[in-house]
Coordinates of C-alpha atoms in Angstrom, one line a residue:
X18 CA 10.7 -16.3 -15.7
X19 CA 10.7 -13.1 -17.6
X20 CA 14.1 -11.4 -18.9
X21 CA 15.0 -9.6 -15.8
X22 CA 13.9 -12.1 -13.3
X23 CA 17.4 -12.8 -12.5
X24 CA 18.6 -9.2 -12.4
X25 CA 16.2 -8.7 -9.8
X26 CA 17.2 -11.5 -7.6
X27 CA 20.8 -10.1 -7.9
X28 CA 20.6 -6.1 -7.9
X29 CA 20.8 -5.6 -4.1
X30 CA 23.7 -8.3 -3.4
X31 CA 25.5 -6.7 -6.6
X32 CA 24.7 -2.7 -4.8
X33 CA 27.1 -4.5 -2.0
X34 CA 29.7 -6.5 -3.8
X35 CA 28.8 -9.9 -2.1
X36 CA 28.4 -11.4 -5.3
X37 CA 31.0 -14.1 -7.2
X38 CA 33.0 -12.7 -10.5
X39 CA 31.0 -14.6 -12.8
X40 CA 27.5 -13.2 -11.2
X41 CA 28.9 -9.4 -11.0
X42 CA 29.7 -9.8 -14.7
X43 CA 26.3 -11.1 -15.9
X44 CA 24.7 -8.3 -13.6
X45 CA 26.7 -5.6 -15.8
X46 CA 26.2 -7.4 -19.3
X47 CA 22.3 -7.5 -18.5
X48 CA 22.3 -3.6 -17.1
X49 CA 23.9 -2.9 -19.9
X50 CA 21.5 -4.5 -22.2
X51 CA 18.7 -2.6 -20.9
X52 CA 17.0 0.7 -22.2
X53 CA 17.8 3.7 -20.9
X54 CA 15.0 4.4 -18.6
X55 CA 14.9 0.7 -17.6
X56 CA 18.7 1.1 -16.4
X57 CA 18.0 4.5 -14.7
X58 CA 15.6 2.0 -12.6
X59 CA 18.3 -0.4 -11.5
X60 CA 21.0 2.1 -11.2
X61 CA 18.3 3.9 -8.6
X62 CA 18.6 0.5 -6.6
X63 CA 22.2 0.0 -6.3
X64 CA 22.2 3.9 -5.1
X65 CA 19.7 3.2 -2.6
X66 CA 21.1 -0.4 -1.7
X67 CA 24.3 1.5 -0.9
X68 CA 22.6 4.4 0.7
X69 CA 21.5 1.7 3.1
X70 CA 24.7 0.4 4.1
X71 CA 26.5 3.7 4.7
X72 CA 23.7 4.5 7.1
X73 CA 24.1 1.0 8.4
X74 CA 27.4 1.7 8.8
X75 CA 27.9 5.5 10.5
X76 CA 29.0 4.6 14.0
X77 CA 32.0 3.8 15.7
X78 CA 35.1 2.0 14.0
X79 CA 36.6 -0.7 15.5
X80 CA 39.0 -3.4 14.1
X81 CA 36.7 -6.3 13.9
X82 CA 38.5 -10.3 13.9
X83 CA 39.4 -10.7 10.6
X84 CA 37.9 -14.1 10.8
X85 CA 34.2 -13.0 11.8
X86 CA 33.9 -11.6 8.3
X87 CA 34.7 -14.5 6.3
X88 CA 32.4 -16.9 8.7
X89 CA 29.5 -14.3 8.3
X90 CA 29.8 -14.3 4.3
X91 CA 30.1 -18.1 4.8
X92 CA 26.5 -17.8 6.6
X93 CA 25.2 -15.5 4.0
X94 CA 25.7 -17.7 1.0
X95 CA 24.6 -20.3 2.6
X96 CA 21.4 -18.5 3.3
X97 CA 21.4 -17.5 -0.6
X98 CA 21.4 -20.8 -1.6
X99 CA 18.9 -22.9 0.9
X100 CA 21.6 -24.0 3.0
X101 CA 20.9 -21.1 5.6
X102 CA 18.8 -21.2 9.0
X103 CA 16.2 -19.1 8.4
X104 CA 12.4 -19.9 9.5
X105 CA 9.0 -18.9 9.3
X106 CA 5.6 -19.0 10.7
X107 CA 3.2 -22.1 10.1
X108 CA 0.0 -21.6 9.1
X109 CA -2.6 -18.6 9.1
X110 CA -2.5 -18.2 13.3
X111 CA 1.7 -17.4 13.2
X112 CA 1.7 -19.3 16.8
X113 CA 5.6 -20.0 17.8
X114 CA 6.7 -22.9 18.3
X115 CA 10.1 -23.9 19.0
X116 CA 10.1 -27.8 18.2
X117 CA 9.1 -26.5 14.2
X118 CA 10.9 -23.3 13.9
X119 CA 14.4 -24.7 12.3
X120 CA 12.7 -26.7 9.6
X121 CA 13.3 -25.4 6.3
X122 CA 10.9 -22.8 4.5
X123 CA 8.2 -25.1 2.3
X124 CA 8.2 -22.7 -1.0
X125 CA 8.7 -22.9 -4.9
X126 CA 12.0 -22.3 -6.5
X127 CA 10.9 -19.1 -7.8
X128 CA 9.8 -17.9 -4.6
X129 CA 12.5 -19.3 -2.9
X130 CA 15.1 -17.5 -5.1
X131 CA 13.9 -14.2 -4.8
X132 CA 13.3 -14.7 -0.7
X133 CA 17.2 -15.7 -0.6
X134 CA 18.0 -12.5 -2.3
X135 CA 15.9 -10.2 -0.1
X136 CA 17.4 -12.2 2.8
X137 CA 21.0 -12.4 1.8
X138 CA 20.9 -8.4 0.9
X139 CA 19.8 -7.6 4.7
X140 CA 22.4 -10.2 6.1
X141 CA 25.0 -8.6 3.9
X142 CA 24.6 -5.2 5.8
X143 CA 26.1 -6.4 8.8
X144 CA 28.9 -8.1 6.7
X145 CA 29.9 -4.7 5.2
X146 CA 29.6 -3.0 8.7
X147 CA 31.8 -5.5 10.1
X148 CA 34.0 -5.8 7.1
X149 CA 34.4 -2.0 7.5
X150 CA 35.2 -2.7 11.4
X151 CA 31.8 -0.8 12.5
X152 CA 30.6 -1.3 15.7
X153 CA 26.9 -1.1 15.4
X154 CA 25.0 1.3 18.0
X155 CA 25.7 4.7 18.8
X156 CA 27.4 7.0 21.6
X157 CA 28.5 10.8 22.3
X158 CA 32.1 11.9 22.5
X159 CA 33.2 15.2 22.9
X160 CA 36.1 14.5 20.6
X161 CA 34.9 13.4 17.3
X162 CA 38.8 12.3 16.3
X163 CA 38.1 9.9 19.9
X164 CA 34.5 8.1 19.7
X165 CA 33.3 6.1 22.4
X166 CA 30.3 3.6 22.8
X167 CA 27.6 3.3 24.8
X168 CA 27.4 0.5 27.2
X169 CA 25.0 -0.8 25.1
X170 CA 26.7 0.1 22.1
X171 CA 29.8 -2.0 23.9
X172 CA 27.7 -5.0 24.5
X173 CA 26.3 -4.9 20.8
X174 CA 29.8 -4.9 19.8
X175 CA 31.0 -7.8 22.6
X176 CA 28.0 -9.9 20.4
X177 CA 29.4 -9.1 17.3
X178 CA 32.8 -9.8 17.8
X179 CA 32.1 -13.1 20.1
X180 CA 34.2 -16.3 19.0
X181 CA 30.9 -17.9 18.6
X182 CA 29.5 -14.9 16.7
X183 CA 26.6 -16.2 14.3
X184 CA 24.1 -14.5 11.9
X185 CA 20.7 -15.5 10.9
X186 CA 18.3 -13.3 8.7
X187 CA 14.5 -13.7 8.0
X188 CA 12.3 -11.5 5.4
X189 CA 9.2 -10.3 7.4
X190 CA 5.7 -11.5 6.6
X191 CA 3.4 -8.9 4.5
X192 CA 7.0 -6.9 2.8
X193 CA 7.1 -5.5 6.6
X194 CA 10.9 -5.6 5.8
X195 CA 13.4 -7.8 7.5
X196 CA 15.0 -8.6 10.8
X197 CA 19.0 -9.8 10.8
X198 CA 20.3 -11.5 14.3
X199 CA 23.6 -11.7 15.3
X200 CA 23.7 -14.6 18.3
X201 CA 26.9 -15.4 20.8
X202 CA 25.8 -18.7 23.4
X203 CA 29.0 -17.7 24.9
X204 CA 27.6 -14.3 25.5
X205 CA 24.5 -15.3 26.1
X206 CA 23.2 -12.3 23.8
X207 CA 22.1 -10.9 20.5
X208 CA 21.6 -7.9 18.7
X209 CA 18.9 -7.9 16.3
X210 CA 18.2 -4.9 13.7
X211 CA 15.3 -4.6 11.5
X212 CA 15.3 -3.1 8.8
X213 CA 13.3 -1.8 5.2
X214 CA 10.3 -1.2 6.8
X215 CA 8.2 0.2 3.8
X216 CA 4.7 -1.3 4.8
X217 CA 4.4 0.8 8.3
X218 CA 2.3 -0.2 10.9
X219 CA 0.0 2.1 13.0
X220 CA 1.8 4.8 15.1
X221 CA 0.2 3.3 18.1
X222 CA 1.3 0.1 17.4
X223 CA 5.3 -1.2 18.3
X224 CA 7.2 -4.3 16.9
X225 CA 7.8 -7.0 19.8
X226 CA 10.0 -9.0 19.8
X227 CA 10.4 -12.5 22.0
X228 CA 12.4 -15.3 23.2
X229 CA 10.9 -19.2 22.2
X230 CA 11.7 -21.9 23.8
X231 CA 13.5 -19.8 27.1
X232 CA 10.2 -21.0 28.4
X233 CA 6.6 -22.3 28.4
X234 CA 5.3 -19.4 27.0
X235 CA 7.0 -17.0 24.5
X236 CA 9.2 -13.7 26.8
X237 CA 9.7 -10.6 25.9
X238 CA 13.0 -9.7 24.3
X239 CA 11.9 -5.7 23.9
X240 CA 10.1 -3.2 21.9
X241 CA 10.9 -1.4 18.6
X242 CA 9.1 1.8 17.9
X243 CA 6.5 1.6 14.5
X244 CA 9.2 3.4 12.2
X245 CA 12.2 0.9 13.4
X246 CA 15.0 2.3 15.3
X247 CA 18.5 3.1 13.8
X248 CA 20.1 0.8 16.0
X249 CA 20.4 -2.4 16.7
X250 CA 18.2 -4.1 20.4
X251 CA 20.5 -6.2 22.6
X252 CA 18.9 -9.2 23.6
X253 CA 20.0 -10.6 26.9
X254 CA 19.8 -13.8 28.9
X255 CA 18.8 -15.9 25.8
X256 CA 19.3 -18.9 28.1
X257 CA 17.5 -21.6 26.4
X258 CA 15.4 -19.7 24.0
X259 CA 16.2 -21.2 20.1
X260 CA 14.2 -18.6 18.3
X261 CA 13.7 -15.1 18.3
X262 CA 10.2 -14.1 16.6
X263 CA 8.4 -10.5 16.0
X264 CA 4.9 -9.3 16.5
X265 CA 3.5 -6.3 15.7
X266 CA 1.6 -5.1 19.4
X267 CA 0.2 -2.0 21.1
X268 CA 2.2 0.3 22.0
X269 CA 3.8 -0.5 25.2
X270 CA 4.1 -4.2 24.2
X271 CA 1.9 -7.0 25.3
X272 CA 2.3 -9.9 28.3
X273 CA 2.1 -12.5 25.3
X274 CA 1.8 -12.6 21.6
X275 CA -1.5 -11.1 20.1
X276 CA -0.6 -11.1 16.7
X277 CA 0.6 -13.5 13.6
X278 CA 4.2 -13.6 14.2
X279 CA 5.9 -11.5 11.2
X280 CA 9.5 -13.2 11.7
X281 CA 11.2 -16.3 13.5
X282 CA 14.8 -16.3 13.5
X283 CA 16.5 -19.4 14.9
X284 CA 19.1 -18.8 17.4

């Protein structure tokens, strides 16, 4: 591990203040350490990391339960650690399949480490939006002092505030960023939001995402244009389905998967 391995792993979750007393304290003792030019670096990251999250967050407040946050941090550490329910794709093809989707990630403790802290940084966007009582997805108002929501803004929001409410976050294949699900069975919806896209794909090209599991054959859940989309999809009539994965498709999406799958988020 070389001397700012750990920093690394730590910046982004530092940038958004999810991280223990101890951890925050060795973050600051190690930036401080650093040259001058090597600190401008990380101090560039935090910006950014926060940059991030007040995007994220500029749309409609709302008072969010005061309990959703707290169970969504509990999920987020949980992910940090190992403990979390994120999965990937098996082998070079990417086919879905439901039955192997929950197992664990098979990787090295290095890898591992720096995955969590990728994943736990895009989970922790949707903590600080709901922390900040942010309903995520946008609407017009002619009163700026009176916002109101869209209705899918409103059913974004019923998802997010759900007594059942869960979060799940996956690090796309190929850096292609990462995709962060909210799920409600009682609702029988989620809202899913990719994000950090800095490997684009083609402009002719759209991010797919679909339902395993609902049946035989992976559905389609919706498309997301090539540059992502500042707000979340709502994904309806989950029914079944126990994973939500992403391909990259033509544009105007595709009757089944015809690439590797990027992403597979368990529901």
């Amino acid at each position: 591990m070389s001397d700012t391995d750990w920093l690394d792993d730590h910046i982004e979750l530092y940038a958004v203040a999810v991280l223990p007393p101890t951890e925050h304290d060795r973050v600051e003792r190690e930036l401080a350490d650093l040259s001058e030019v090597e600190r401008r670096i990380y101090h560039t990251r935090v910006a950014e990391t926060r940059a991030a999250m007040v995007e994220f967050a500029s749309s409609y407040a709302i008072d969010a339960p005061g309990d959703l946050r707290a169970r969504v941090l509990d999920h987020v550490f949980a992910v940090s650690d190992g403990r979390g329910d994120a999965v990937s794709s098996d082998g070079p093809s990417g086919d879905v399949t439901a039955d192997s989707a929950p197992a664990p990630i098979p990787i090295d403790r290095a890898r591992s480490r720096r995955r969590a802290a990728v994943i736990a940084a895009a989970a922790a966007a949707i903590v600080v939006a709901l922390g900040a009582g942010v309903v995520i997805g946008r609407g017009t108002a002619s009163d700026p002092a009176a916002p109101t929501v869209t209705a899918a803004g409103q059913q974004a929001l019923d998802v997010l505030t759900a007594p059942d409410a869960q979060l799940a976050a996956q690090q796309l294949d190929d850096d292609r960023g990462t995709m962060s699900v909210v799920t409600s069975r009682e609702r029988n919806q989620a809202v899913a939001l990719l994000r950090d896209l800095n490997n684009p794909i083609a402009s002719d090209r759209e991010f797919q995402l679909w339902l395993v599991g609902k049946e035989d054959q992976p559905v389609s859940a919706g498309l997301i244009p090539s540059t992502g989309a500042d707000d979340p999809t709502l994904v309806e009539n989950l029914d079944s389905a126990t994973v939500l994965a992403v391909t990259v498709e033509p544009e105007g999406g595709s009757p089944q998967p015809t690439t590797p799958i990027l992403a597979q988020v368990q529901l």
